[in-house]
C-alpha positions as a printed NumPy array, in Angstrom:
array([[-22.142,  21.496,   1.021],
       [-25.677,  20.56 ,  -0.303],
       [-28.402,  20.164,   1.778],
       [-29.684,  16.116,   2.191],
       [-32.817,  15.129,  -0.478],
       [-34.847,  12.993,   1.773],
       [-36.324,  10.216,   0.006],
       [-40.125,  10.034,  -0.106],
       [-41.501,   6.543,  -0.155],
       [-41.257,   3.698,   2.396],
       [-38.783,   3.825,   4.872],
       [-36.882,   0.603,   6.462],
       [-34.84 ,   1.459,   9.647],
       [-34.597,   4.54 ,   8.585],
       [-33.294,   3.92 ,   4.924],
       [-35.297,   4.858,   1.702],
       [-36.75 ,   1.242,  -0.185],
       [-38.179,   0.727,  -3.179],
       [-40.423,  -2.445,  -3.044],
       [-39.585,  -5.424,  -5.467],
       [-38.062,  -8.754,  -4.965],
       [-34.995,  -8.407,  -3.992],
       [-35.833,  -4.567,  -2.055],
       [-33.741,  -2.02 ,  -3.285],
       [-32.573,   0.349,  -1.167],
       [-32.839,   3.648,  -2.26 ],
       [-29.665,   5.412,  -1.378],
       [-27.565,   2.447,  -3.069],
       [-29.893,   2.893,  -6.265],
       [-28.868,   6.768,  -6.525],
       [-25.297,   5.952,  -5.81 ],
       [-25.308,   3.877,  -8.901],
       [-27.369,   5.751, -11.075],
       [-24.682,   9.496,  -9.917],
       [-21.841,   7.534, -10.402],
       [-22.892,   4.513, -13.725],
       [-21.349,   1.318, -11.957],
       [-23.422,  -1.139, -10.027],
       [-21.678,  -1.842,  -6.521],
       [-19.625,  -4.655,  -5.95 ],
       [-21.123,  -7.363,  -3.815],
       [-19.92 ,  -7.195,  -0.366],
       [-19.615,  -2.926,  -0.559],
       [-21.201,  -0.48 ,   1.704],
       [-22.938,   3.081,   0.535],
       [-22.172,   5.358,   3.678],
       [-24.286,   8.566,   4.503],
       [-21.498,  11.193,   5.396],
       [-24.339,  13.387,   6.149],
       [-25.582,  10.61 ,   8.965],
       [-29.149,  11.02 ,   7.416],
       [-30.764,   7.073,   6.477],
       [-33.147,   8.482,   3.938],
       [-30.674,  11.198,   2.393],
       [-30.025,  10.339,  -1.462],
       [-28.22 ,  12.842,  -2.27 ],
       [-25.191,  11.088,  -3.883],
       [-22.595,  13.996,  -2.722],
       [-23.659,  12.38 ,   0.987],
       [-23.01 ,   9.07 ,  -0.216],
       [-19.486,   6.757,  -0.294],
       [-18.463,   3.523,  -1.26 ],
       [-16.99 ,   1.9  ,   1.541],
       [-15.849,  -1.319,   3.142],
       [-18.328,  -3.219,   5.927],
       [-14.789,  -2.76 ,   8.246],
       [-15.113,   1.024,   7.363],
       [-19.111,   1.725,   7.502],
       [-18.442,  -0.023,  11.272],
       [-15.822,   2.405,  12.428],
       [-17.239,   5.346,  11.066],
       [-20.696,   4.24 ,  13.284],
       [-19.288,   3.317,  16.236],
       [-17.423,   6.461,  15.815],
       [-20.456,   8.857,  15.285],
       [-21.843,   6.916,  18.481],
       [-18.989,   8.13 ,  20.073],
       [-19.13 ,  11.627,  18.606],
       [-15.529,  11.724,  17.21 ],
       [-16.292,  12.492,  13.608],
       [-18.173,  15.235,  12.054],
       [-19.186,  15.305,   8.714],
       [-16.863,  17.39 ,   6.925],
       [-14.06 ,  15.558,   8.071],
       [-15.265,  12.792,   5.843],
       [-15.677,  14.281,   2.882],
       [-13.348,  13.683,   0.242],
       [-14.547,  15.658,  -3.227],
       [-12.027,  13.356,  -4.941],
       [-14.159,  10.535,  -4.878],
       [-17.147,  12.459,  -6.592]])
């Protein structure tokens, strides 16, 4: 597996932005530039690796809101690890 590529500029919680009006968040910008498709409204870009500022798009998966919450409240309960998650069919 890669190593994370930590994103340089601001941070917000934790998560790489790029200032403009509306913010763009830099993890969902590299997810759509990797993959060509803009994500739908309503979808979640999860970090596999748990990193906020990782943009690494082989860290990062389209998911639902439902899913993004279990996989948290999951790593808050330490259940998951990362290469359980990682599905190479999706990249």
């Amino acid at each position: 597996m890669q190593d994370c590529i930590i994103f340089q500029g601001k941070k917000l919680r934790g998560y790489g932005w790029i200032p403009s009006k509306p913010p763009i968040f830099a993890h969902r910008q590299a997810y759509e530039q990797f993959h060509n498709i803009i994500i739908p409204k309503g979808m979640h870009i999860d970090h596999l690796c748990w990193n906020r500022s990782c943009i690494n798009p082989y860290h990062l998966e389209m998911v639902s809101p439902l899913e993004n919450m279990k996989r948290r409240d999951n790593k808050n309960n330490k259940t998951q690890d990362f290469t359980s998650l990682h599905n190479p069919d999706i990249m």
